[in-house]
XYZ file of C-alpha atoms in Angstrom:
685
model
C 70.745 -87.381 -22.781
C 67.850 -86.480 -20.502
C 68.026 -82.912 -19.213
C 68.695 -82.765 -15.476
C 65.803 -81.327 -13.446
C 66.625 -79.390 -10.267
C 63.940 -80.048 -7.657
C 62.590 -77.417 -5.304
C 60.074 -77.850 -2.501
C 59.355 -80.351 0.224
C 59.252 -84.143 0.305
C 56.998 -85.791 2.898
C 57.948 -89.177 4.339
C 55.522 -91.286 6.374
C 57.811 -93.178 8.762
C 58.474 -94.007 12.428
C 61.864 -92.264 12.584
C 63.611 -89.515 10.600
C 66.755 -91.578 9.891
C 65.942 -92.640 6.329
C 64.439 -89.224 5.561
C 67.674 -87.536 6.587
C 69.667 -89.789 4.267
C 67.348 -88.988 1.355
C 67.583 -85.254 2.086
C 71.368 -85.352 2.401
C 71.743 -87.129 -0.955
C 69.378 -84.799 -2.797
C 70.878 -81.622 -1.331
C 74.406 -82.865 -1.999
C 73.310 -83.419 -5.607
C 72.213 -79.785 -5.875
C 68.442 -80.039 -5.254
C 66.779 -77.392 -3.052
C 64.537 -79.791 -1.158
C 63.577 -80.243 2.462
C 62.365 -83.604 3.740
C 59.593 -83.631 6.349
C 58.627 -86.662 8.441
C 55.028 -87.414 9.406
C 54.619 -90.034 12.161
C 51.011 -90.741 11.173
C 48.131 -89.799 8.863
C 46.761 -87.220 11.326
C 49.918 -85.135 11.210
C 50.257 -85.872 7.473
C 47.015 -84.038 6.692
C 48.108 -80.970 8.635
C 51.577 -80.899 7.024
C 50.315 -81.303 3.470
C 47.889 -78.377 3.887
C 50.555 -76.000 5.240
C 53.610 -77.054 3.200
C 54.706 -77.064 -0.419
C 54.777 -80.862 -0.787
C 55.806 -82.109 -4.229
C 56.366 -85.833 -3.461
C 55.066 -88.165 -0.732
C 56.879 -91.338 0.363
C 55.572 -94.343 2.257
C 58.141 -96.337 4.236
C 57.358 -100.017 3.653
C 58.413 -100.723 7.254
C 55.827 -98.260 8.610
C 53.386 -100.670 10.205
C 50.836 -98.086 11.422
C 49.629 -97.211 7.939
C 49.429 -99.155 4.693
C 50.549 -97.688 1.375
C 47.020 -97.555 -0.020
C 45.883 -95.464 2.972
C 48.557 -92.873 2.228
C 47.616 -92.804 -1.470
C 43.949 -92.246 -0.566
C 44.869 -89.485 1.886
C 47.023 -87.727 -0.745
C 44.216 -87.919 -3.302
C 41.791 -86.365 -0.820
C 44.042 -83.382 -0.156
C 46.059 -82.843 -3.356
C 45.653 -85.600 -5.957
C 48.482 -84.395 -8.215
C 51.174 -85.187 -5.614
C 52.962 -88.425 -6.637
C 53.392 -91.196 -4.031
C 56.450 -93.466 -3.965
C 57.260 -96.373 -1.676
C 60.585 -96.668 0.146
C 61.375 -100.376 0.120
C 64.744 -102.113 0.044
C 63.012 -105.100 -1.592
C 62.642 -103.941 -5.192
C 61.835 -107.169 -6.994
C 59.136 -107.295 -9.680
C 56.410 -108.484 -7.313
C 57.044 -105.673 -4.810
C 56.933 -103.100 -7.578
C 53.696 -104.560 -8.960
C 52.048 -104.612 -5.492
C 53.075 -101.032 -4.785
C 51.782 -99.722 -8.109
C 48.533 -101.675 -7.669
C 47.993 -99.673 -4.462
C 48.545 -96.389 -6.301
C 52.288 -95.755 -5.919
C 54.198 -94.385 -8.889
C 57.171 -96.616 -8.161
C 59.604 -98.001 -5.572
C 62.864 -96.453 -4.383
C 65.496 -97.811 -2.036
C 68.362 -96.430 0.004
C 70.573 -99.029 -1.599
C 70.336 -97.274 -4.966
C 70.334 -93.531 -4.356
C 71.055 -92.568 -8.016
C 67.888 -94.436 -9.066
C 65.990 -92.732 -6.213
C 67.123 -89.326 -7.453
C 66.241 -90.134 -11.073
C 62.731 -91.333 -10.167
C 62.249 -88.289 -7.928
C 63.224 -85.999 -10.812
C 60.827 -87.766 -13.182
C 57.876 -87.510 -10.789
C 58.770 -83.945 -9.802
C 58.778 -82.893 -13.463
C 55.319 -84.415 -13.986
C 54.070 -82.755 -10.800
C 55.448 -79.348 -11.857
C 53.879 -79.695 -15.322
C 50.518 -80.590 -13.738
C 50.715 -77.547 -11.438
C 51.553 -75.282 -14.383
C 48.724 -76.756 -16.450
C 46.255 -76.281 -13.601
C 47.364 -72.664 -13.278
C 46.754 -72.099 -16.989
C 43.311 -73.734 -16.726
C 42.394 -71.478 -13.803
C 43.593 -68.422 -15.720
C 41.587 -69.396 -18.816
C 38.497 -70.021 -16.689
C 38.854 -66.603 -15.056
C 39.296 -64.906 -18.439
C 36.228 -66.683 -19.751
C 34.244 -65.681 -16.672
C 35.286 -62.066 -17.087
C 34.635 -62.138 -20.835
C 31.119 -63.483 -20.506
C 30.089 -61.459 -17.465
C 28.014 -58.437 -18.368
C 29.386 -55.141 -17.019
C 25.986 -54.309 -15.623
C 25.897 -57.470 -13.464
C 29.011 -56.640 -11.453
C 29.528 -54.147 -8.619
C 33.089 -53.501 -9.829
C 33.540 -50.299 -11.881
C 33.896 -50.942 -15.613
C 33.658 -49.413 -19.081
C 34.144 -50.112 -22.766
C 36.436 -47.920 -24.851
C 36.605 -47.720 -28.632
C 39.219 -45.600 -30.395
C 39.945 -43.871 -27.105
C 36.299 -42.899 -26.402
C 34.004 -44.372 -23.707
C 31.132 -46.182 -25.474
C 29.650 -47.937 -22.428
C 29.961 -47.636 -18.614
C 28.272 -49.371 -15.700
C 26.509 -47.898 -12.660
C 29.410 -48.730 -10.294
C 31.755 -46.523 -12.315
C 29.191 -43.728 -12.640
C 28.569 -43.662 -8.886
C 32.306 -43.712 -8.098
C 32.856 -40.623 -10.281
C 29.609 -38.953 -9.074
C 27.681 -39.216 -12.329
C 23.936 -39.704 -11.887
C 23.621 -41.890 -15.000
C 26.169 -44.169 -16.733
C 24.968 -42.717 -20.062
C 26.522 -39.388 -19.041
C 29.993 -40.966 -19.371
C 29.495 -42.011 -22.992
C 31.537 -39.865 -25.342
C 34.207 -38.981 -22.786
C 37.801 -39.470 -23.995
C 39.349 -42.111 -21.747
C 42.368 -39.955 -21.006
C 40.120 -37.154 -19.701
C 39.068 -39.557 -16.952
C 42.558 -40.822 -16.068
C 44.669 -38.916 -13.545
C 47.599 -37.182 -15.224
C 50.298 -39.205 -13.430
C 48.737 -42.488 -14.663
C 47.985 -41.566 -18.276
C 51.144 -43.099 -19.746
C 50.506 -46.341 -17.821
C 46.998 -46.609 -19.287
C 48.174 -45.678 -22.809
C 50.789 -48.445 -22.668
C 48.193 -50.969 -21.463
C 45.776 -50.000 -24.276
C 48.495 -50.349 -26.929
C 49.623 -53.715 -25.556
C 46.143 -55.210 -25.437
C 45.262 -54.022 -28.940
C 48.456 -55.657 -30.253
C 47.747 -58.869 -28.335
C 50.784 -58.417 -26.092
C 49.081 -57.695 -22.769
C 49.788 -60.325 -20.090
C 46.400 -59.923 -18.349
C 48.042 -58.560 -15.204
C 45.844 -55.954 -13.446
C 46.830 -52.340 -14.131
C 46.655 -49.869 -11.266
C 45.561 -46.300 -12.011
C 43.328 -43.502 -10.726
C 40.183 -42.152 -12.410
C 38.973 -38.621 -11.720
C 36.059 -36.452 -12.792
C 35.299 -32.727 -13.053
C 33.371 -33.004 -9.783
C 36.603 -33.783 -7.943
C 35.693 -37.438 -7.332
C 38.524 -39.974 -7.674
C 38.563 -43.751 -7.896
C 41.652 -45.926 -7.646
C 41.319 -49.120 -9.699
C 43.160 -52.376 -10.211
C 41.682 -53.153 -13.633
C 41.989 -55.775 -16.331
C 42.178 -54.613 -19.955
C 40.419 -57.081 -22.296
C 40.176 -56.871 -26.081
C 36.595 -57.341 -27.320
C 34.378 -56.423 -30.281
C 31.780 -53.645 -29.975
C 29.345 -53.224 -32.829
C 31.652 -55.362 -34.962
C 34.736 -53.211 -34.322
C 37.735 -53.763 -32.009
C 37.312 -52.278 -28.524
C 38.683 -52.608 -25.021
C 36.767 -53.518 -21.914
C 38.212 -52.226 -18.645
C 37.023 -54.129 -15.588
C 38.214 -53.376 -12.097
C 37.531 -52.909 -8.455
C 38.960 -50.597 -5.839
C 42.738 -50.770 -5.690
C 44.248 -52.956 -2.986
C 47.525 -51.078 -3.096
C 48.737 -48.582 -0.493
C 46.376 -45.619 -0.183
C 48.294 -43.319 2.070
C 49.293 -42.254 5.521
C 45.992 -41.806 7.367
C 47.655 -39.887 10.177
C 48.092 -36.949 7.767
C 46.112 -35.373 4.958
C 48.732 -36.007 2.280
C 48.600 -39.394 0.558
C 51.713 -41.558 0.440
C 52.451 -44.046 -2.350
C 54.222 -47.367 -1.805
C 57.654 -45.782 -1.966
C 56.444 -43.375 0.743
C 55.607 -46.265 3.050
C 59.024 -47.807 2.408
C 60.743 -44.471 2.984
C 58.852 -44.129 6.247
C 60.109 -47.559 7.355
C 63.695 -46.483 6.672
C 63.090 -43.231 8.543
C 61.456 -44.941 11.523
C 64.272 -47.498 11.834
C 66.831 -44.717 11.996
C 64.813 -42.476 14.335
C 65.528 -42.711 18.048
C 63.115 -41.621 20.771
C 65.091 -42.052 23.979
C 65.533 -45.737 24.749
C 62.232 -46.666 23.083
C 61.988 -49.679 20.775
C 60.957 -48.888 17.177
C 58.500 -51.408 15.725
C 56.736 -52.113 12.450
C 53.228 -53.486 13.095
C 51.254 -55.260 10.375
C 47.479 -55.384 11.079
C 45.313 -57.624 8.895
C 41.516 -57.875 9.221
C 40.462 -61.518 9.597
C 38.304 -63.072 6.850
C 37.941 -59.833 4.893
C 36.789 -61.764 1.817
C 33.946 -63.232 3.868
C 33.092 -59.750 5.107
C 32.909 -58.513 1.492
C 30.552 -61.372 0.658
C 28.309 -60.663 3.658
C 28.295 -56.863 3.555
C 29.322 -56.068 -0.023
C 32.394 -54.131 -1.092
C 31.115 -50.807 0.199
C 30.057 -52.314 3.511
C 33.431 -54.003 3.986
C 35.203 -50.733 3.170
C 33.044 -48.960 5.738
C 34.086 -51.526 8.359
C 37.773 -51.079 7.480
C 37.471 -47.312 7.970
C 35.988 -47.860 11.442
C 38.827 -50.246 12.303
C 41.292 -47.522 11.314
C 39.558 -45.154 13.736
C 39.945 -47.741 16.521
C 43.646 -48.080 15.664
C 43.979 -44.303 15.832
C 42.173 -44.113 19.179
C 44.314 -46.851 20.767
C 47.631 -45.604 19.337
C 49.947 -42.871 20.588
C 50.318 -39.427 19.081
C 53.713 -40.088 17.472
C 52.585 -43.333 15.778
C 52.315 -43.261 12.001
C 49.460 -45.282 10.518
C 49.306 -46.359 6.873
C 46.509 -47.955 4.869
C 48.422 -50.700 3.102
C 45.482 -52.385 1.333
C 41.723 -52.690 1.761
C 42.125 -55.079 4.690
C 45.648 -54.295 5.960
C 47.243 -51.447 7.877
C 50.842 -50.719 8.813
C 51.726 -48.910 12.036
C 55.147 -47.438 12.750
C 55.703 -46.541 16.380
C 57.961 -46.457 19.441
C 57.323 -48.026 22.833
C 59.451 -48.441 25.957
C 59.634 -52.189 25.310
C 58.192 -54.944 23.166
C 55.992 -55.934 26.106
C 54.584 -52.397 26.158
C 53.892 -52.562 22.405
C 52.238 -55.953 22.720
C 50.060 -54.749 25.583
C 48.960 -51.729 23.530
C 48.007 -53.927 20.575
C 46.158 -56.417 22.805
C 44.117 -53.438 24.010
C 43.349 -52.599 20.356
C 42.255 -56.193 19.703
C 39.976 -56.251 22.761
C 38.433 -52.928 21.755
C 37.868 -54.151 18.202
C 36.342 -57.455 19.331
C 33.827 -55.660 21.592
C 32.872 -53.098 18.921
C 29.700 -53.329 16.826
C 30.572 -51.933 13.410
C 28.298 -50.506 10.728
C 28.328 -52.128 7.294
C 25.672 -50.343 5.265
C 22.366 -51.335 6.860
C 24.003 -54.260 8.687
C 25.876 -54.481 11.966
C 28.901 -56.747 12.084
C 31.783 -57.681 14.380
C 35.399 -57.982 13.301
C 38.764 -59.276 14.543
C 42.325 -58.668 13.366
C 45.635 -60.535 13.327
C 48.729 -58.555 14.299
C 52.420 -59.137 13.528
C 55.019 -57.055 15.411
C 58.469 -56.618 13.916
C 61.090 -54.795 16.060
C 63.173 -52.469 13.891
C 66.588 -53.056 15.394
C 68.206 -51.614 12.267
C 67.335 -50.207 8.868
C 65.825 -53.115 6.831
C 67.745 -53.900 3.647
C 64.567 -54.760 1.703
C 61.383 -53.228 3.243
C 59.235 -54.569 0.414
C 60.359 -58.145 1.107
C 59.855 -57.518 4.826
C 56.272 -56.337 4.285
C 55.610 -59.394 2.129
C 56.977 -61.633 4.889
C 54.785 -59.982 7.533
C 51.753 -60.325 5.243
C 52.496 -64.062 4.995
C 52.796 -64.407 8.772
C 49.473 -62.628 9.253
C 47.869 -65.143 6.860
C 49.324 -67.981 8.952
C 47.714 -66.496 12.070
C 44.398 -66.293 10.234
C 44.623 -69.950 9.206
C 44.772 -70.799 12.912
C 41.661 -68.780 13.712
C 42.953 -65.223 13.678
C 42.584 -62.574 16.424
C 46.170 -63.309 17.472
C 49.455 -61.458 17.965
C 52.943 -62.690 17.156
C 56.383 -61.131 17.306
C 58.380 -61.638 14.129
C 62.092 -61.121 13.756
C 64.039 -60.402 16.899
C 62.786 -60.800 20.449
C 64.346 -58.732 23.217
C 66.815 -61.552 23.946
C 67.736 -61.855 20.278
C 68.207 -58.098 20.009
C 70.560 -58.248 22.979
C 72.439 -61.177 21.442
C 72.785 -59.331 18.133
C 73.975 -56.259 19.980
C 76.674 -58.323 21.697
C 77.564 -59.926 18.393
C 77.906 -56.495 16.789
C 80.288 -55.452 19.590
C 82.405 -58.569 19.012
C 82.371 -57.940 15.243
C 83.695 -54.422 15.847
C 86.459 -55.844 18.065
C 87.389 -58.390 15.379
C 87.549 -55.690 12.679
C 89.797 -53.554 14.876
C 92.000 -56.536 15.738
C 92.402 -57.260 12.024
C 93.331 -53.649 11.347
C 95.775 -53.640 14.296
C 97.175 -57.097 13.448
C 96.273 -58.343 16.933
C 95.846 -62.019 16.119
C 98.183 -64.862 16.985
C 98.400 -68.452 15.850
C 98.266 -71.321 18.299
C 99.564 -74.785 17.452
C 98.242 -78.174 18.465
C 100.731 -80.866 17.577
C 99.690 -83.794 15.423
C 101.865 -86.737 16.392
C 102.986 -89.384 13.938
C 102.446 -92.952 15.158
C 105.192 -94.089 12.786
C 107.824 -91.857 14.364
C 108.139 -89.350 11.511
C 110.491 -86.497 12.326
C 108.314 -84.035 10.477
C 106.434 -81.510 12.588
C 102.672 -81.587 11.916
C 100.575 -78.844 13.546
C 96.868 -78.055 13.648
C 96.554 -74.266 13.390
C 94.244 -72.505 15.854
C 93.595 -68.778 16.227
C 93.716 -66.413 19.187
C 92.752 -62.756 19.313
C 94.695 -60.395 21.581
C 92.409 -57.736 23.065
C 93.429 -54.127 23.640
C 94.564 -54.994 27.179
C 96.896 -57.677 25.848
C 94.695 -60.559 27.042
C 94.288 -63.684 24.922
C 90.749 -64.327 23.606
C 89.797 -67.854 22.494
C 88.250 -68.351 19.062
C 84.939 -69.620 20.450
C 84.295 -66.141 21.897
C 84.677 -64.152 18.678
C 84.213 -66.609 15.797
C 80.345 -66.636 15.872
C 80.301 -62.846 15.471
C 82.910 -63.033 12.703
C 80.858 -65.667 10.862
C 77.589 -63.721 11.234
C 79.152 -60.507 9.965
C 81.037 -61.865 6.936
C 84.505 -61.447 8.467
C 85.692 -65.048 8.170
C 87.111 -64.743 4.623
C 89.370 -61.919 5.881
C 90.406 -64.002 8.907
C 91.070 -67.083 6.759
C 93.411 -65.111 4.515
C 95.177 -63.605 7.524
C 95.749 -67.113 8.935
C 97.113 -68.412 5.601
C 99.467 -65.439 5.322
C 100.668 -65.696 8.936
C 101.098 -69.481 8.678
C 103.157 -68.930 5.509
C 105.486 -66.570 7.404
C 106.011 -69.150 10.178
C 106.597 -71.939 7.646
C 109.161 -69.779 5.869
C 110.995 -69.175 9.162
C 110.873 -72.900 10.014
C 112.308 -73.825 6.624
C 115.131 -71.298 7.061
C 116.000 -73.155 10.282
C 116.147 -76.448 8.320
C 112.928 -77.796 9.824
C 110.163 -79.579 7.931
C 106.754 -78.219 9.091
C 103.282 -79.136 7.843
C 100.439 -76.850 8.951
C 96.742 -77.789 8.838
C 94.782 -74.566 8.174
C 90.981 -74.508 8.341
C 88.814 -72.956 5.643
C 85.574 -71.500 7.045
C 82.134 -72.142 5.587
C 81.907 -68.468 4.581
C 85.074 -68.818 2.508
C 83.865 -72.135 1.062
C 80.582 -70.493 0.012
C 82.585 -68.035 -2.099
C 85.381 -70.423 -3.067
C 85.949 -68.804 -6.469
C 86.957 -65.531 -4.835
C 89.283 -67.359 -2.402
C 90.872 -69.299 -5.277
C 91.406 -66.054 -7.192
C 93.349 -64.748 -4.199
C 95.138 -68.032 -3.421
C 96.694 -68.697 -6.840
C 98.890 -65.568 -7.044
C 99.679 -65.903 -3.340
C 101.083 -69.389 -3.963
C 103.040 -68.163 -6.988
C 104.785 -65.620 -4.756
C 105.279 -68.154 -1.949
C 106.134 -71.340 -3.810
C 108.110 -72.590 -0.784
C 104.725 -73.483 0.786
C 104.254 -76.430 -1.581
C 104.015 -79.603 0.455
C 103.961 -77.711 3.755
C 100.331 -76.567 4.100
C 97.056 -78.489 4.221
C 93.696 -76.757 3.672
C 91.069 -78.282 5.975
C 87.303 -78.360 5.236
C 84.743 -79.550 7.782
C 82.568 -82.341 6.481
C 79.252 -80.837 7.617
C 80.006 -77.677 5.601
C 79.940 -79.704 2.377
C 76.209 -80.306 2.180
C 75.433 -76.945 0.557
C 78.829 -76.371 -1.092
C 79.952 -79.686 -2.590
C 80.762 -78.357 -6.091
C 82.653 -75.373 -4.642
C 84.572 -77.721 -2.343
C 85.517 -79.917 -5.313
C 86.830 -76.886 -7.164
C 88.839 -75.718 -4.147
C 90.312 -79.181 -3.466
C 91.306 -79.684 -7.109
C 92.818 -76.202 -7.381
C 94.714 -76.473 -4.086
C 96.274 -79.777 -5.039
C 97.199 -78.433 -8.492
C 99.149 -75.511 -6.971
C 100.963 -77.606 -4.372
C 98.703 -77.606 -1.294
C 97.337 -80.730 0.327
C 93.704 -80.993 1.499
C 91.857 -82.631 4.387
C 88.342 -83.278 5.636
C 87.732 -82.463 9.307
C 85.252 -83.988 11.817
C 84.822 -86.767 9.295
C 82.897 -90.025 9.205
C 79.623 -89.772 11.140
C 77.377 -89.023 8.137
C 75.900 -91.693 5.893
C 77.178 -89.580 3.026
C 80.801 -89.802 4.227
C 81.845 -92.569 1.785
C 80.390 -90.567 -1.118
C 82.290 -87.470 0.026
C 85.560 -89.404 -0.119
C 84.764 -90.533 -3.635
C 83.936 -87.012 -4.813
C 86.705 -85.162 -2.963
C 90.086 -86.805 -3.436
C 91.629 -85.347 -0.276
C 95.046 -86.278 1.157
C 94.044 -86.505 4.838
C 90.946 -87.230 6.864
C 90.624 -86.106 10.478
C 88.296 -88.611 12.105
C 85.415 -87.344 14.202
C 86.109 -87.523 17.946
C 83.160 -89.925 18.340
C 85.377 -92.649 16.862
C 88.067 -92.083 19.496
C 85.476 -92.452 22.243
C 84.074 -95.678 20.747
C 87.448 -97.452 20.383
C 87.241 -100.903 21.907
C 83.429 -100.931 21.945
C 81.199 -102.964 19.666
C 78.687 -101.146 17.504
C 78.032 -99.239 14.299
C 80.711 -96.605 15.042
C 83.439 -99.236 14.908
C 82.038 -100.733 11.730
C 81.997 -97.291 10.107
C 85.567 -96.634 11.293
C 86.792 -99.932 9.891
C 85.192 -99.101 6.504
C 86.872 -95.675 6.486
C 90.242 -97.167 7.389
C 89.930 -99.709 4.586
C 89.133 -96.960 2.061
C 92.043 -94.841 3.327
C 94.441 -97.745 2.999
C 93.352 -98.511 -0.567
C 93.553 -94.864 -1.697
C 96.682 -93.801 0.234
C 94.740 -91.291 2.352
C 96.381 -90.514 5.720
C 94.146 -90.626 8.819
C 94.274 -88.455 11.943
C 92.425 -89.248 15.190
C 91.321 -86.328 17.382
C 90.935 -86.000 21.171
C 93.176 -88.864 22.173
C 93.350 -88.738 25.965
C 95.302 -91.835 27.027
C 97.992 -94.283 25.948
C 95.537 -97.199 25.719
C 93.389 -95.405 23.123
C 96.519 -94.374 21.246
C 97.704 -97.981 21.031
C 94.333 -99.235 19.769
C 94.239 -96.558 17.062
C 97.730 -97.508 15.955
C 96.647 -101.160 15.716
C 93.772 -100.114 13.443
C 96.183 -98.325 11.113
C 95.589 -94.671 12.109
C 98.591 -92.595 10.974
C 98.460 -89.594 13.318
C 96.882 -88.587 16.615
C 96.169 -85.322 18.401
C 94.620 -84.420 21.737
C 95.492 -83.797 25.390
C 97.609 -86.962 25.616
C 99.801 -85.564 22.845
C 99.910 -81.841 23.471
C 97.621 -78.983 24.509
C 97.312 -76.012 22.106
C 100.194 -73.562 22.550
C 101.386 -70.340 20.923
C 104.862 -71.913 20.749
C 105.736 -74.648 18.263
C 106.835 -77.874 19.940
C 107.850 -81.120 18.260
C 106.094 -84.356 19.238
C 106.266 -87.843 17.712
C 105.524 -91.393 18.779
C 106.820 -94.656 17.419
C 104.902 -97.805 18.303
C 105.817 -101.328 17.302
């Protein structure tokens, strides 16, 4: 059997509307592929998207009249020839396939056969991924060959050859960096006498690995030093060669592009020092000032190196640092993050104040004439501001993200400022959300939640009492708080699994009381997306709970919202199967408006479906909604699935739903939500 390939990346569809693209995306994501489908309305936007995105497959909609298939194929080949092109065409006869492939397509897919679409996608994605990997290996081999054949004397990067631990050759760049007047003066030095003590083990390990053929060619960072006190930080490649017929190692490098210290102080700070400073700054408060992390990246630094040389570019960077220092405030901390990037940690009264300060820096830099050796150059910088509302969980990932955003600014011309992360409004919203989260936690600890019940009425006159379970929080003043006010904060702060379990436990207590009074309740209890995302943990809790409360069998229904299934379909299947095995029924909520709805019913054998309220509103009207509803009702009838209609507001709608075969209704015509259980049933004939 062919091994299943999981696709990652972006699929580009050339089409008038996003409808078909959404269906393709929904199917692929439901099948476990981490893909995102983008829609280009024309070739102009296509070129821009393909340059900025990680496109792995391109699709031409056969109904797209503004552009022929061959035009798309030619455009793809101009920008990235390895990307496969498919045609979306519901006519998949032999002639259509032949015509499409004659124009350069790799094949035809249709919405009528989604399994075939997925299989062809996987096949083309695998070929694309292999091509990308092969190209990467070719580039690596070419670079190794370039380095191998390049004479040390022809490069401005410091370099040397070492044999049995002794320097046997060095170039002028290395001699100058360590303040030797002649490269010959380095010959005979033990390598370890030139390596800073803290880096000696790193270099020893690299030498051993390369001599044994185990080195992965990744640059090794270390510092060289000489008796004169000169130091040179290198990112160097270690290459095994022959020197005078004997094995040797060639070390080729250039100045390190790693962090080189806090330039606001004399003491250098390594990468962990920068990260520690970010933690410290996030937790430091200066009045009501806003703490910010600012990432400054010099625009087109590679071009500057080519124009002015490495030393000239470095000279320019040092002058830029002086401008940053002059335009900053005394309590700002400034770090040299790489040759062309700086990190500033500072406080301002507001984000607007910080932005204004950095715009002043940019204007000053733009007007400055900078020295680069014997040349005079101008320079601009891109700036990303990140407000530190809290201590970042992963500063290294954050710095990487800001670096990427600075590159995006440079692609658009550079000399720009953007605010990443939270704006002032978002900070305020998060602050409010944090306050609500604290209230929810306290309410859970104090047991200040109450259930509310919305009756589900049987259209067949069943005596059984069906209830949709809602939740209310009681604040410290005894006032009732609706779920819509506190649920977003609970979801954002990982509190929903605790709330879900509280609701199940409380509903079980009420069911037990109802049964002791010889009633026959059935409660519909929602399962949040947070709980669904960690369904295994919920199941681990639910099984022993049901063993202790076996009276719940047949009296509780776990409800999952359909739109939560897209990213959790396998977990939902596991939860549905487990629930039914231990005596709980299951239902899908807000169901039926997705093109994937029929597939969901096939994959999840639920007992009830709660129809989306859109169907109630479209009763009696012609259109696709009614056709979809009729198809759902036919499936439900054939598979003994009970149907529930939501938001029924009048007797006329109720009668029409009954005529269509709907089993239960709920809404204002039946009963408003109440913290008291009330029995309601209808019998129509």
